[in-house]
mmCIF file of C-alpha atoms and ligand atoms in Angstrom:
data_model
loop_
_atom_site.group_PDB
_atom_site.id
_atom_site.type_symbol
_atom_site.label_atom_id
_atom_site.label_comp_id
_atom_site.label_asym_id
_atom_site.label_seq_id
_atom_site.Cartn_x
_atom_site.Cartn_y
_atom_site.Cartn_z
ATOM 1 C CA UNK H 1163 0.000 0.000 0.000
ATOM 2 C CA UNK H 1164 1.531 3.661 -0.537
ATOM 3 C CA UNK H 1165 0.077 6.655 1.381
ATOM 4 C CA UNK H 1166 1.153 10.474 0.583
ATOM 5 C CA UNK H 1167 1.374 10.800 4.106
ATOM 6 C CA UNK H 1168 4.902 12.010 5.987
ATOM 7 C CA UNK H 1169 4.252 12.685 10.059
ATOM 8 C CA UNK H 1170 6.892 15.983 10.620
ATOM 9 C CA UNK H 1171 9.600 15.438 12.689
ATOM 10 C CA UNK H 1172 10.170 17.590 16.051
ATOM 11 C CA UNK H 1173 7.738 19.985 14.097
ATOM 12 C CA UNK H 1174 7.433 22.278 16.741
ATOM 13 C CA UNK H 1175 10.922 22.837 17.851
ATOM 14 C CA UNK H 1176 12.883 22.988 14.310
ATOM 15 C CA UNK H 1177 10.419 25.857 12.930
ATOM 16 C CA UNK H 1178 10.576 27.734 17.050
ATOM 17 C CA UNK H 1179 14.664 27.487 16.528
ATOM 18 C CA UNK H 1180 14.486 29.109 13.208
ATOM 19 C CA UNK H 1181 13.405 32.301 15.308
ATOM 20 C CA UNK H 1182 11.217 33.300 12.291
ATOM 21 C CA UNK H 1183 10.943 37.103 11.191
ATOM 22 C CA UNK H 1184 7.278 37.415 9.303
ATOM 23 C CA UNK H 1185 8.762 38.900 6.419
ATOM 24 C CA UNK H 1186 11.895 36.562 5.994
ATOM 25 C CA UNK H 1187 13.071 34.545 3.619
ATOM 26 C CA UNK H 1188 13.546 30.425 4.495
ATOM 27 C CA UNK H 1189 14.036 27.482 2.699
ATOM 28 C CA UNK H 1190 12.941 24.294 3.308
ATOM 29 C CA UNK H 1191 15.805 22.024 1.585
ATOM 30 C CA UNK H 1192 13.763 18.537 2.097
ATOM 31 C CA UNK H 1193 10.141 19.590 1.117
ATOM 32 C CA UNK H 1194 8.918 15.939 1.171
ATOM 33 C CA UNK H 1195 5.543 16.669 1.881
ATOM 34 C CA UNK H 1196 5.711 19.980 3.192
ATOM 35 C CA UNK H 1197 4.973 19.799 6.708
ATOM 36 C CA UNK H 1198 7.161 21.892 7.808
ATOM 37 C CA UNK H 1199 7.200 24.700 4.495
ATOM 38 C CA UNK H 1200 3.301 24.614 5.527
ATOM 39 C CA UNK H 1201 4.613 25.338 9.076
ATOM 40 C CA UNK H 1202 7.029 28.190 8.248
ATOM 41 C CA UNK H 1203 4.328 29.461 5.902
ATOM 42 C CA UNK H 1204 2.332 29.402 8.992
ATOM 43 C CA UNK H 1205 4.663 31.948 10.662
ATOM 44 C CA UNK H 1206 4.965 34.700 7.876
ATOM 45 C CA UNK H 1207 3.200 37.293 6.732
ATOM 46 C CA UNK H 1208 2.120 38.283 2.840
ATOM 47 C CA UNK H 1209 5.782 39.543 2.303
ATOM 48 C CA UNK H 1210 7.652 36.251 3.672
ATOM 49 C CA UNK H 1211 8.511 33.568 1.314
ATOM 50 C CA UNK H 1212 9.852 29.968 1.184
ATOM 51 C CA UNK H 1213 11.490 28.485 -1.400
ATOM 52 C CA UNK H 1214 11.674 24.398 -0.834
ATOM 53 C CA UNK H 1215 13.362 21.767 -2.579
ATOM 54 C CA UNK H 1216 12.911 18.345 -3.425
ATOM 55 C CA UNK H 1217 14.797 15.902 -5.415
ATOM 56 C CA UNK H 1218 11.776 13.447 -5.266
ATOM 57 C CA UNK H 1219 9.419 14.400 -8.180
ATOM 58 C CA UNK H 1220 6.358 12.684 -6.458
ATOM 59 C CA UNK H 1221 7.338 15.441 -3.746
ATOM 60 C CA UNK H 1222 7.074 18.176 -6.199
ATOM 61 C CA UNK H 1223 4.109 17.205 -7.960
ATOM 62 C CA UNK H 1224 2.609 16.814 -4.763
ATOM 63 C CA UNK H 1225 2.966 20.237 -4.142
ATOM 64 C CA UNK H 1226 1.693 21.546 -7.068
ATOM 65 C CA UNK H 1227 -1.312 19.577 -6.146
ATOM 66 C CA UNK H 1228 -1.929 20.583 -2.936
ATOM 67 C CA UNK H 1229 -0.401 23.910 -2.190
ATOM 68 C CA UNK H 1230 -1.357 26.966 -3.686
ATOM 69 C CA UNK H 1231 0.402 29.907 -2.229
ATOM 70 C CA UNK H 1232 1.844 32.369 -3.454
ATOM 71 C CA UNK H 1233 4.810 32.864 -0.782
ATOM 72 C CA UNK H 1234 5.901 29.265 -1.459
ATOM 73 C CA UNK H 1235 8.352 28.173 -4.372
ATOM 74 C CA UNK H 1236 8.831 24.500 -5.169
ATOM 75 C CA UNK H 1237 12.053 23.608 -6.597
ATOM 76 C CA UNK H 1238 12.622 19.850 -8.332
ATOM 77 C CA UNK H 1239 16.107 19.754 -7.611
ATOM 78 C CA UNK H 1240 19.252 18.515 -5.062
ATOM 79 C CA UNK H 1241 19.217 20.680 -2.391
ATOM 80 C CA UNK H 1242 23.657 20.824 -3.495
ATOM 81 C CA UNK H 1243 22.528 22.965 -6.061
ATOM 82 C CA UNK H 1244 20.918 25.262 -3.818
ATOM 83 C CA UNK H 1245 23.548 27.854 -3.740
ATOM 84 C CA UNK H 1246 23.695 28.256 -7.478
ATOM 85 C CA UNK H 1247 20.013 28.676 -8.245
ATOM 86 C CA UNK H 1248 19.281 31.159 -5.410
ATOM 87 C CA UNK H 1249 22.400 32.858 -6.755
ATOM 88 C CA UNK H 1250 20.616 33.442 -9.700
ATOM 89 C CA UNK H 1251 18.133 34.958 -8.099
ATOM 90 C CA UNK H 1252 20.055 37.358 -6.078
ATOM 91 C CA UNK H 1253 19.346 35.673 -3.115
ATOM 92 C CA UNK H 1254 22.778 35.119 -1.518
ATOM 93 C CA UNK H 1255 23.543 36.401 1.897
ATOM 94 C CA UNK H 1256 19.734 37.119 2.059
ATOM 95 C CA UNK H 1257 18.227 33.700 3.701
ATOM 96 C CA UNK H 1258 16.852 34.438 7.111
ATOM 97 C CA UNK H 1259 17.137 30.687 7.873
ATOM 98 C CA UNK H 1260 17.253 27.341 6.367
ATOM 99 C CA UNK H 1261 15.582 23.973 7.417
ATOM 100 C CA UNK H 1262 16.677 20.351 6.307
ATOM 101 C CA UNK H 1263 14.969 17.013 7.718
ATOM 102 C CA UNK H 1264 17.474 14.542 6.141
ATOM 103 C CA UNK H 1265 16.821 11.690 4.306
ATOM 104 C CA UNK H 1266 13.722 9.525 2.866
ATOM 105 C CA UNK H 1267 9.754 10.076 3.481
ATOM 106 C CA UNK H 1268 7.008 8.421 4.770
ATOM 107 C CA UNK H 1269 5.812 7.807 1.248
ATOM 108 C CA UNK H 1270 9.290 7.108 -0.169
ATOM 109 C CA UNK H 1271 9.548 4.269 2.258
ATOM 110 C CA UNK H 1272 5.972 3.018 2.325
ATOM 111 C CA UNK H 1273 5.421 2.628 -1.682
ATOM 112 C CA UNK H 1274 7.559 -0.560 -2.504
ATOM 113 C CA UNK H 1275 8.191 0.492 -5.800
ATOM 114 C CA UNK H 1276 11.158 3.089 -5.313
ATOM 115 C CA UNK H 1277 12.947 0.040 -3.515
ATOM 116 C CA UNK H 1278 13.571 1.544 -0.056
ATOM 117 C CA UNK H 1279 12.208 -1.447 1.922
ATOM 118 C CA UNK H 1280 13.304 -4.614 3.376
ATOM 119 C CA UNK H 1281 10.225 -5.549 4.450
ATOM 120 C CA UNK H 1282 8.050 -5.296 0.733
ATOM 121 C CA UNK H 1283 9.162 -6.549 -1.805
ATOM 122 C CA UNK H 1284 9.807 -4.390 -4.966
ATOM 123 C CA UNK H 1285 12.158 -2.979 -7.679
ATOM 124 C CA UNK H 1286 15.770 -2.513 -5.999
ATOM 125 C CA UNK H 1287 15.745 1.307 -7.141
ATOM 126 C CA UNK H 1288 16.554 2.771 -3.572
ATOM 127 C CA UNK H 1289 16.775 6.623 -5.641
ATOM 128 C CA UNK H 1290 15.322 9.428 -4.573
ATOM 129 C CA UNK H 1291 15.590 11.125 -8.074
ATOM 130 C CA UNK H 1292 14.492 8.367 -9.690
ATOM 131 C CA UNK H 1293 15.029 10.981 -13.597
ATOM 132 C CA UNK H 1294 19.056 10.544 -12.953
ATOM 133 C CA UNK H 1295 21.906 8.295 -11.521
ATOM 134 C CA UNK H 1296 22.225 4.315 -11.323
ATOM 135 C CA UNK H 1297 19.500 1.926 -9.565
ATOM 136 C CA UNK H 1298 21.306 0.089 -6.516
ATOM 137 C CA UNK H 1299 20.104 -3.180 -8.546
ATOM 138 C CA UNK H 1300 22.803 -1.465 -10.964
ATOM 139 C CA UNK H 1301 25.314 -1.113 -8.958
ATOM 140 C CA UNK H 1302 25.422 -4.090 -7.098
ATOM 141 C CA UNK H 1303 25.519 -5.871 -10.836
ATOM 142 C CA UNK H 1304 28.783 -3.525 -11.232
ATOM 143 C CA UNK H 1305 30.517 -2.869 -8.329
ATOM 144 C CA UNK H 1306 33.128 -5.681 -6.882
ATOM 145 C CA UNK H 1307 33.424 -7.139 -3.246
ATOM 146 C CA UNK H 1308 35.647 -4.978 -1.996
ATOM 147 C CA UNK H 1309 33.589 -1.647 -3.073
ATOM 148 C CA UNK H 1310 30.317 -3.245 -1.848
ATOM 149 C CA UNK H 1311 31.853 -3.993 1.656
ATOM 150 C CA UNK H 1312 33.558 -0.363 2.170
ATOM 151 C CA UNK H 1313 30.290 1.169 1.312
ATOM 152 C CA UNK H 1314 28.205 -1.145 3.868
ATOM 153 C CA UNK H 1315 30.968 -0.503 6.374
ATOM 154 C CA UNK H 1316 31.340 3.439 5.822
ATOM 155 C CA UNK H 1317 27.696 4.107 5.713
ATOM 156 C CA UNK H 1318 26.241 1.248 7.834
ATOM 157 C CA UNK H 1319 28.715 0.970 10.197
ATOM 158 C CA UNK H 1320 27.720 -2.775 9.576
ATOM 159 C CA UNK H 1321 30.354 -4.977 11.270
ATOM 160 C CA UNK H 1322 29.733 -8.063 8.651
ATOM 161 C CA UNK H 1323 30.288 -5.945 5.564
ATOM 162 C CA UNK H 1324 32.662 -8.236 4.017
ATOM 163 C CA UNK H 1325 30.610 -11.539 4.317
ATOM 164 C CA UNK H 1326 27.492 -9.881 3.209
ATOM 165 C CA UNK H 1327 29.544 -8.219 -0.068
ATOM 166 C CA UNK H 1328 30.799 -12.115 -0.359
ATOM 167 C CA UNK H 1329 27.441 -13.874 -0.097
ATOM 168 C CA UNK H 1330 26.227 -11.104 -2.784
ATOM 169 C CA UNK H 1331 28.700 -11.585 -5.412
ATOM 170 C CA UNK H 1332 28.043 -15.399 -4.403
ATOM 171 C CA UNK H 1333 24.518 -15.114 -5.784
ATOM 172 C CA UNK H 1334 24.919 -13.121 -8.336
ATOM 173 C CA UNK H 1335 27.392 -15.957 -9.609
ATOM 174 C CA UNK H 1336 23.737 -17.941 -10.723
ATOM 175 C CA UNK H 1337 21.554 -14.843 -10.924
ATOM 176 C CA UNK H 1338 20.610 -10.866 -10.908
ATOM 177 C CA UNK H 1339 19.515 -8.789 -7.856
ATOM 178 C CA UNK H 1340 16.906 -7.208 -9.093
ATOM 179 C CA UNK H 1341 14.377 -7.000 -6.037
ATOM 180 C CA UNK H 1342 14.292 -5.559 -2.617
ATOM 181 C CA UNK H 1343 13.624 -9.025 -0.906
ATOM 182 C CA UNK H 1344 16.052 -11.034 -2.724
ATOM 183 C CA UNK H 1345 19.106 -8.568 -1.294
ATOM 184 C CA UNK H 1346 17.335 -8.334 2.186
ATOM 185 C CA UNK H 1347 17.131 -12.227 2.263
ATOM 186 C CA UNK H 1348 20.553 -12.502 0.950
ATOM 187 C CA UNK H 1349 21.795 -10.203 3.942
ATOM 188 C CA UNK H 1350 19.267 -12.127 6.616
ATOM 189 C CA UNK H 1351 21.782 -15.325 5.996
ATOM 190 C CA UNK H 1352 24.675 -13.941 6.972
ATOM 191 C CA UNK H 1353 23.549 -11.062 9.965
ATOM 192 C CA UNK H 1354 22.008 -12.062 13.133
ATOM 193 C CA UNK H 1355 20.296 -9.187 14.704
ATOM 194 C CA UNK H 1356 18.326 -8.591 17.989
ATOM 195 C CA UNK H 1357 14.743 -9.111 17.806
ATOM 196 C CA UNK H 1358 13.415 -5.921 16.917
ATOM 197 C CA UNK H 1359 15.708 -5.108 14.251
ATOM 198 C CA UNK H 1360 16.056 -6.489 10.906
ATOM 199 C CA UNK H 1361 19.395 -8.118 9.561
ATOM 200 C CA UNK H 1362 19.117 -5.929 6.377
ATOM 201 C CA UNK H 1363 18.611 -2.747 8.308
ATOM 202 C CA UNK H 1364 22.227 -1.230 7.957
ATOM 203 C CA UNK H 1365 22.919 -2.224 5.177
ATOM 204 C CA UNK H 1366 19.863 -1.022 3.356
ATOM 205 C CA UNK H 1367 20.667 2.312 5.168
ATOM 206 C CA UNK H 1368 24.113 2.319 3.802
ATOM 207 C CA UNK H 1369 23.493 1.108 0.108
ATOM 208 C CA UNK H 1370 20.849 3.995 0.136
ATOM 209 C CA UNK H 1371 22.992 6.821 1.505
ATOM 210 C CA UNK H 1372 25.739 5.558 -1.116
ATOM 211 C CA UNK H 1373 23.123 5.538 -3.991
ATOM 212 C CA UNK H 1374 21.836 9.007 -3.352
ATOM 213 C CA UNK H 1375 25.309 10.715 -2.177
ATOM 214 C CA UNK H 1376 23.836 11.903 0.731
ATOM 215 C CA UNK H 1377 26.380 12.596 3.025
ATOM 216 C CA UNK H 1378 28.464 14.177 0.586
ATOM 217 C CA UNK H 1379 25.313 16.900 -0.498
ATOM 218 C CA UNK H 1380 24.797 17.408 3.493
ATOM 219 C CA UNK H 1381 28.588 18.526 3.452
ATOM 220 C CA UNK H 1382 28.514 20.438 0.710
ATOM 221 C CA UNK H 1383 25.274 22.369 1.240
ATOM 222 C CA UNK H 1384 26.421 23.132 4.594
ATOM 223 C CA UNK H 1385 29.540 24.843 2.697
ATOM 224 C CA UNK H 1386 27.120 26.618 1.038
ATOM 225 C CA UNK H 1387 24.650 28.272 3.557
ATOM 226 C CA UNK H 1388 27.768 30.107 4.857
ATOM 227 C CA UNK H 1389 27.605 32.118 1.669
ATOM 228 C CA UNK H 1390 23.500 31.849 1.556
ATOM 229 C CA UNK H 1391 21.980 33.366 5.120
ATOM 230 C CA UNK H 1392 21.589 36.885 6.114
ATOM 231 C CA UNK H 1393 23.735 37.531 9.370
ATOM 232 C CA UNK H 1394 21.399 36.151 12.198
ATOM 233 C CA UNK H 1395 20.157 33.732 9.701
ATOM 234 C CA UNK H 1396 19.610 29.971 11.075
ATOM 235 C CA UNK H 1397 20.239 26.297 10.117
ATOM 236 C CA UNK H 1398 17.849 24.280 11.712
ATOM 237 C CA UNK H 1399 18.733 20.552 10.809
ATOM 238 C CA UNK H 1400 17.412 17.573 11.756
ATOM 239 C CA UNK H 1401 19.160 14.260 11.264
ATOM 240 C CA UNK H 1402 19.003 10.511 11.983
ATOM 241 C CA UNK H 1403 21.785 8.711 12.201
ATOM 242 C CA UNK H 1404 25.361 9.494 13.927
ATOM 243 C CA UNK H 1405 27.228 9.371 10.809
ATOM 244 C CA UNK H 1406 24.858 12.197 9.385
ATOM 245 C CA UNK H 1407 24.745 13.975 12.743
ATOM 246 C CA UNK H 1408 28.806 13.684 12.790
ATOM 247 C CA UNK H 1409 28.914 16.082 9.780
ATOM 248 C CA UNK H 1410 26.515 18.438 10.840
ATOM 249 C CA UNK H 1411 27.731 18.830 14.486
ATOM 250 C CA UNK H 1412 31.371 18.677 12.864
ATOM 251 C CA UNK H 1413 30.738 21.882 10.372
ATOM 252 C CA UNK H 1414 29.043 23.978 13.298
ATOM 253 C CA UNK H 1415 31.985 23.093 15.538
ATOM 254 C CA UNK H 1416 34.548 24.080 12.806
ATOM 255 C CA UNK H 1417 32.844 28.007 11.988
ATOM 256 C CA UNK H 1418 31.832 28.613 15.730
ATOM 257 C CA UNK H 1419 35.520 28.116 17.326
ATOM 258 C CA UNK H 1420 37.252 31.374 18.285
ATOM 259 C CA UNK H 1421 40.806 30.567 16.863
ATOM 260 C CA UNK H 1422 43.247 30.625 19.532
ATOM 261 C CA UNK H 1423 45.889 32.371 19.632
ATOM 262 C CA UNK H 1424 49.775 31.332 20.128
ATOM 263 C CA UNK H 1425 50.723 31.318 23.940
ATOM 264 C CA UNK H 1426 52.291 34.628 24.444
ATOM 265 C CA UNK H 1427 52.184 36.452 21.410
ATOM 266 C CA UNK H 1428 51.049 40.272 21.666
ATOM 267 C CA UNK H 1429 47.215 40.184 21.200
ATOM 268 C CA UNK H 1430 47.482 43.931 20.046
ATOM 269 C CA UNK H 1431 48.580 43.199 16.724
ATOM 270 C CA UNK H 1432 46.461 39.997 15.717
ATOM 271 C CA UNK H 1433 43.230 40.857 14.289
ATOM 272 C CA UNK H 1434 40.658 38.370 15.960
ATOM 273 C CA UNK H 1435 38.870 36.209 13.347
ATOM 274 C CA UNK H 1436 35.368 36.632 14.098
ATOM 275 C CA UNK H 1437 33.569 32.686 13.847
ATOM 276 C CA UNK H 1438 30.647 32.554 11.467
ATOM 277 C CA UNK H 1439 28.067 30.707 13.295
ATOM 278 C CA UNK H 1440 26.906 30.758 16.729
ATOM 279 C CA UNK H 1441 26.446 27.247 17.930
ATOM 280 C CA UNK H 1442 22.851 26.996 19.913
ATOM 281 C CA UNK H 1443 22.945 23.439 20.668
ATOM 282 C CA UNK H 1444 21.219 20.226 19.901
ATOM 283 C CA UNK H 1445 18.013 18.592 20.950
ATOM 284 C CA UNK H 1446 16.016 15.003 20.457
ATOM 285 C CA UNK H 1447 12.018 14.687 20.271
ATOM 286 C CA UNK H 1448 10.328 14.516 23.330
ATOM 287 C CA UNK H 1449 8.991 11.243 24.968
ATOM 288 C CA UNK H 1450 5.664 11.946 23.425
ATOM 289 C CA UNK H 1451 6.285 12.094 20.232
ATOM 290 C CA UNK H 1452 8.927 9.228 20.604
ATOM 291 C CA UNK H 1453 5.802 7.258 21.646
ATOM 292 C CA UNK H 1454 3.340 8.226 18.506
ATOM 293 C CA UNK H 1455 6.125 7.729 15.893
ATOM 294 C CA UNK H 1456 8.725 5.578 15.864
ATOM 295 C CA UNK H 1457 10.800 7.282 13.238
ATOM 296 C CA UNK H 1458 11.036 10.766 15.871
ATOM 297 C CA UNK H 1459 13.267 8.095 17.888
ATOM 298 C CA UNK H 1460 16.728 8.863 16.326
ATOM 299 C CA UNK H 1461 15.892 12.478 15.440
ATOM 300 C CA UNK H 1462 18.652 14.900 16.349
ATOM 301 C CA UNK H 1463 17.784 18.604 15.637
ATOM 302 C CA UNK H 1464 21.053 20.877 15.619
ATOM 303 C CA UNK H 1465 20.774 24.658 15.538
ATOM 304 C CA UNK H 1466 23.266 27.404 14.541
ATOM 305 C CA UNK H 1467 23.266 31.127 13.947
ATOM 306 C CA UNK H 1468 25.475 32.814 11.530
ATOM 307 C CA UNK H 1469 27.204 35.548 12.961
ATOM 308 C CA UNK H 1470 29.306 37.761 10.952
ATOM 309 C CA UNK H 1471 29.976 38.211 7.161
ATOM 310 C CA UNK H 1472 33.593 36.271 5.970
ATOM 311 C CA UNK H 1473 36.401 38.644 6.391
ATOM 312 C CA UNK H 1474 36.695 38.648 2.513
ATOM 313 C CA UNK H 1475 33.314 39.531 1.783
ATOM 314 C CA UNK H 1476 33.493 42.950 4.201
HETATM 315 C C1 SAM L 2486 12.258 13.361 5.794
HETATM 316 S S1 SAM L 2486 11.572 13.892 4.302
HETATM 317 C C2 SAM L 2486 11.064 15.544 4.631
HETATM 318 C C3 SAM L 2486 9.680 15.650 5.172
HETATM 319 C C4 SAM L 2486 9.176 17.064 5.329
HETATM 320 N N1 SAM L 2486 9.965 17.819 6.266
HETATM 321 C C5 SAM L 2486 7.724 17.088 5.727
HETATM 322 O O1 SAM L 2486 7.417 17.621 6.807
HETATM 323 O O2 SAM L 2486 6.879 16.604 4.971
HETATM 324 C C6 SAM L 2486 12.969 14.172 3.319
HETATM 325 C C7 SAM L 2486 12.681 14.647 1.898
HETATM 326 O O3 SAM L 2486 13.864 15.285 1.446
HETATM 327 C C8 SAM L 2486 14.162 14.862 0.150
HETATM 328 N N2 SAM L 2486 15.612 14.896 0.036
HETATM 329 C C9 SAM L 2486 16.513 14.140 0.689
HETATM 330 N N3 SAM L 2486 17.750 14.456 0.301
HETATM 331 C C10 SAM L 2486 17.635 15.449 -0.596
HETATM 332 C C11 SAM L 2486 18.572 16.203 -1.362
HETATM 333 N N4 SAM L 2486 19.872 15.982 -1.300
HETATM 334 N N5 SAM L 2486 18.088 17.164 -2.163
HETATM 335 C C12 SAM L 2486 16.754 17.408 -2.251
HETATM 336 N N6 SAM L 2486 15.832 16.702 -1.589
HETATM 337 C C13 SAM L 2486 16.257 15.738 -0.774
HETATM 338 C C14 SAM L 2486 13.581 13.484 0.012
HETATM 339 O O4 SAM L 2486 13.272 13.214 -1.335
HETATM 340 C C15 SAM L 2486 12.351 13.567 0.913
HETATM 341 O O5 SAM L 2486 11.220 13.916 0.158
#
């Protein structure tokens, strides 16, 4: 069964962080199904705007179904190429605050057809811009042992990575991978898991982030709000899993250090580099919403403010 439905993540608190001015300018990066644009939206007045983007289609289309405001933008795009198209638009330095709730919907998950799921079985797509790049079907068919196993490692963090890349290549000595289930059972005979979770559950998460690039957009699109938001401008950012969290936490650590100077120089003649974001912390979902849906349960929101303009842009 697929639904169109996505539940928002820690709603409340990633729009409150964003500190919204009525007449500012946000984008929603992951638009998915626009709970949270609608809740920005919410929190402007006739001169505010969003601009949100999705590299989902289905996400976009939805949009133009069921939003009709004029405040609100819908961009089919990765949010990486954020900086260049609101560039283009004279938007740079002007972005009052920017919101991204990383990785796949509700809907994306649910329909077995775009090959998220190890629990349906369905085409072993696994891409959330299903107009460009390879299936993971076709990169499992191409990729060797050794690739397989440092991506299941890297972005699973899946101790067995090697056996499971060995029992794939195995398989597809006497036949293709075409199909969710076939890969999850493959993976099921060589992890044992508690309970609760399933065998396949890191290593779908790491063939997916792989497939779709995602940690390397998340770094780069960080780079690139440094350059987008107004001074006082937030990132709001919600991820949900360490190795996601790592880079986000890592980049707001990096621009809000004050660099320190060399024991006993003269502090008279150093100019002090001003840091470019303001770190205000991190917070999880609250029990509540923990209890009405499960996916809130790894949710880490992280919030910065940028501070000052780069020296070379004064
Ligand atoms: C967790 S959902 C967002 C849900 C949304 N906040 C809501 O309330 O409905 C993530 C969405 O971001 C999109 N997405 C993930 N990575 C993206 C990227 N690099 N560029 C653009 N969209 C991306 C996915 O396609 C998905 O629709």
């Amino acid at each position: 069964m697929t639904s169109n439905h996505h539940q928002s993540v820690m709603f409340t608190e990633s729009i409150d962080v964003l500190n919204i001015k009525i007449g500012g300018i946000y984008i929603d990066a992951t638009f998915g199904r626009g709970g949270h644009t609608q809740g920005i939206l919410d929190r402007l007045d006739k001169s505010g705007s969003v601009i949100a983007f999705d590299q989902d289609i289905h996400a976009v289309e939805f949009a133009k179904e069921n939003f009709n405001d004029e405040r609100l933008t819908v961009i089919h795009s990765a949010f990486t190429h954020m900086e260049e198209i609101l560039s283009e638009r004279n938007l740079s330095g002007k972005i009052d605050g920017i919101l991204m709730d990383l990785g796949v919907s509700s809907p994306q998950l649910d329909n077995a057809d775009r090959g998220f799921s190890f629990n349906t079985d369905g085409p072993l797509d696994m891409r959330m811009d299903q107009t460009s790049g390879i299936s993971a079907a076709q990169w499992l068919e191409n990729a060797d042992a050794v690739e397989i196993a440092n991506v299941i490692y890297e972005f699973g963090e899946e101790k067995k990575s090697r056996h499971i890349a060995s029992a794939i290549k195995r398989y597809q000595q006497d036949k293709a991978i075409t199909t969710t289930l076939q890969l999850a059972n493959i993976i099921a005979g060589v992890v044992r898991t508690k309970k609760n979770k399933h065998p396949a559950t890191r290593s779908f998460q790491a063939i997916r982030i792989f497939i779709n690039q995602e940690l390397k957009q998340l770094a780069e699109t960080l780079d690139q709000s440094i350059n987008l938001l107004a001074p006082e401008g937030r990132l709001s950012i919600i991820s949900f899993h360490s190795i996601e969290d790592r880079i986000v936490k890592q980049f707001i650590q990096k621009h809000s250090k004050q660099k320190q100077l060399p024991k006993g120089l003269p502090v008279m003649n150093i100019e002090l580099e001003q840091t470019l974001f303001k770190n205000l912390g991190k917070q999880f979902a609250s029990k509540d919403e923990v209890k009405n849906n499960k996916r809130s349960r790894s949710a880490i929101l992280r919030v910065a403010q940028r501070t000052a303009l780069k020296a070379e842009e004064c």
